[in-house]
Amino acid sequence: MRVAWFGWVITSLQPSAQPRAAYKGTSLAKEELIEFEGVVSEALPDNRFRVQLENGVEIWAYASGKMQKHRIRILAGDRVKLEMSPYDLTKGRINYRHK
């Protein structure tokens, strides 16, 4: 087995056991996001917000890219729908502002 040293990365110069085409059709499972609804309690700098969820928990959230792109304004007191990763339940992404 031949090994090459590039900086602090050691790589094998031998081809892998399976060609790249074998991995082409497969995809990894995408993490499922959890959806919540809440009320914006405070607008923070840098397009971030403090949101009080329906279950009483307060989290930090930011406006999604499409909301920023379309310049949808979010103010304190707005009802919003947000999604959170199951790995970090203290931060979320606001993806809809109720009218």
mmCIF file of C-alpha atoms in Angstrom:
data_model
loop_
_atom_site.group_PDB
_atom_site.id
_atom_site.type_symbol
_atom_site.label_atom_id
_atom_site.label_comp_id
_atom_site.label_asym_id
_atom_site.label_seq_id
_atom_site.Cartn_x
_atom_site.Cartn_y
_atom_site.Cartn_z
ATOM 1 C CA MET A 1 0.000 0.000 0.000
ATOM 2 C CA ARG A 2 1.461 3.348 -1.031
ATOM 3 C CA VAL A 3 0.823 6.294 1.249
ATOM 4 C CA ALA A 4 1.331 9.968 0.442
ATOM 5 C CA TRP A 5 1.925 12.712 2.987
ATOM 6 C CA PHE A 6 0.379 16.127 2.222
ATOM 7 C CA GLY A 7 0.821 18.457 5.178
ATOM 8 C CA TRP A 8 -0.951 16.734 8.005
ATOM 9 C CA VAL A 9 -3.187 14.549 5.854
ATOM 10 C CA ILE A 10 -2.175 10.995 5.053
ATOM 11 C CA THR A 11 -3.931 9.576 2.013
ATOM 12 C CA SER A 12 -3.771 6.238 0.317
ATOM 13 C CA LEU A 13 -2.817 6.207 -3.348
ATOM 14 C CA GLN A 14 -4.630 2.918 -3.847
ATOM 15 C CA PRO A 15 -8.093 3.060 -5.436
ATOM 16 C CA SER A 16 -11.035 2.392 -3.146
ATOM 17 C CA ALA A 17 -12.689 -1.003 -3.074
ATOM 18 C CA GLN A 18 -15.768 0.263 -4.940
ATOM 19 C CA PRO A 19 -15.809 2.763 -7.789
ATOM 20 C CA ARG A 20 -17.519 6.125 -7.308
ATOM 21 C CA ALA A 21 -20.393 5.077 -9.566
ATOM 22 C CA ALA A 22 -21.442 2.495 -6.968
ATOM 23 C CA TYR A 23 -22.241 5.301 -4.480
ATOM 24 C CA LYS A 24 -24.025 7.515 -7.009
ATOM 25 C CA GLY A 25 -27.619 6.366 -6.431
ATOM 26 C CA THR A 26 -27.408 6.158 -2.656
ATOM 27 C CA SER A 27 -28.090 9.080 -0.374
ATOM 28 C CA LEU A 28 -27.822 9.495 3.357
ATOM 29 C CA ALA A 29 -30.959 9.983 5.420
ATOM 30 C CA LYS A 30 -31.641 13.659 5.990
ATOM 31 C CA GLU A 31 -32.399 14.726 9.516
ATOM 32 C CA GLU A 32 -36.035 15.451 10.202
ATOM 33 C CA LEU A 33 -36.755 18.945 11.494
ATOM 34 C CA ILE A 34 -39.251 19.515 14.290
ATOM 35 C CA GLU A 35 -41.863 22.224 13.676
ATOM 36 C CA PHE A 36 -43.151 24.510 16.436
ATOM 37 C CA GLU A 37 -45.255 27.640 16.683
ATOM 38 C CA GLY A 38 -44.538 30.540 18.962
ATOM 39 C CA VAL A 39 -44.632 34.277 19.555
ATOM 40 C CA VAL A 40 -41.664 36.590 19.020
ATOM 41 C CA SER A 41 -40.904 38.162 22.394
ATOM 42 C CA GLU A 42 -37.878 40.258 21.410
ATOM 43 C CA ALA A 43 -36.057 41.283 18.241
ATOM 44 C CA LEU A 44 -32.285 40.970 18.673
ATOM 45 C CA PRO A 45 -29.511 42.398 16.476
ATOM 46 C CA ASP A 46 -28.370 40.623 13.303
ATOM 47 C CA ASN A 47 -31.838 39.368 12.273
ATOM 48 C CA ARG A 48 -32.206 37.114 15.320
ATOM 49 C CA PHE A 49 -35.198 36.828 17.606
ATOM 50 C CA ARG A 50 -36.143 35.491 21.003
ATOM 51 C CA VAL A 51 -39.249 33.328 20.572
ATOM 52 C CA GLN A 52 -41.592 32.006 23.272
ATOM 53 C CA LEU A 53 -42.899 28.609 22.127
ATOM 54 C CA GLU A 54 -46.432 27.395 22.846
ATOM 55 C CA ASN A 55 -45.100 25.020 25.510
ATOM 56 C CA GLY A 56 -43.463 27.922 27.407
ATOM 57 C CA VAL A 57 -39.836 27.354 26.375
ATOM 58 C CA GLU A 58 -37.924 30.405 25.146
ATOM 59 C CA ILE A 59 -35.418 29.920 22.307
ATOM 60 C CA TRP A 60 -33.290 31.939 19.891
ATOM 61 C CA ALA A 61 -34.312 31.905 16.245
ATOM 62 C CA TYR A 62 -33.266 33.523 12.983
ATOM 63 C CA ALA A 63 -35.244 34.319 9.848
ATOM 64 C CA SER A 64 -34.865 31.815 7.013
ATOM 65 C CA GLY A 65 -33.101 32.801 3.811
ATOM 66 C CA LYS A 66 -36.319 33.187 1.814
ATOM 67 C CA MET A 67 -37.765 35.477 4.475
ATOM 68 C CA GLN A 68 -34.607 37.594 4.345
ATOM 69 C CA LYS A 69 -34.644 37.571 0.539
ATOM 70 C CA HIS A 70 -38.243 38.789 0.344
ATOM 71 C CA ARG A 71 -37.669 41.258 3.212
ATOM 72 C CA ILE A 72 -40.465 39.917 5.392
ATOM 73 C CA ARG A 73 -40.386 42.007 8.549
ATOM 74 C CA ILE A 74 -40.729 40.211 11.888
ATOM 75 C CA LEU A 75 -41.614 42.274 14.947
ATOM 76 C CA ALA A 76 -42.129 41.518 18.631
ATOM 77 C CA GLY A 77 -45.584 40.021 19.150
ATOM 78 C CA ASP A 78 -45.770 38.254 15.759
ATOM 79 C CA ARG A 79 -46.918 34.630 15.687
ATOM 80 C CA VAL A 80 -44.391 32.536 13.763
ATOM 81 C CA LYS A 81 -43.866 28.970 12.647
ATOM 82 C CA LEU A 82 -40.312 27.710 13.097
ATOM 83 C CA GLU A 83 -38.334 24.534 12.657
ATOM 84 C CA MET A 84 -35.658 23.149 14.930
ATOM 85 C CA SER A 85 -33.055 20.430 14.681
ATOM 86 C CA PRO A 86 -33.585 17.486 17.049
ATOM 87 C CA TYR A 87 -29.931 17.832 18.075
ATOM 88 C CA ASP A 88 -30.136 21.425 19.379
ATOM 89 C CA LEU A 89 -33.486 22.433 20.824
ATOM 90 C CA THR A 90 -32.294 25.890 21.905
ATOM 91 C CA LYS A 91 -32.069 27.405 18.401
ATOM 92 C CA GLY A 92 -34.479 27.499 15.497
ATOM 93 C CA ARG A 93 -35.199 28.915 12.054
ATOM 94 C CA ILE A 94 -38.332 30.989 11.448
ATOM 95 C CA ASN A 95 -39.894 29.952 8.154
ATOM 96 C CA TYR A 96 -43.374 31.553 8.302
ATOM 97 C CA ARG A 97 -44.934 34.653 9.893
ATOM 98 C CA HIS A 98 -48.671 34.391 10.490
ATOM 99 C CA LYS A 99 -50.773 37.299 9.249
#
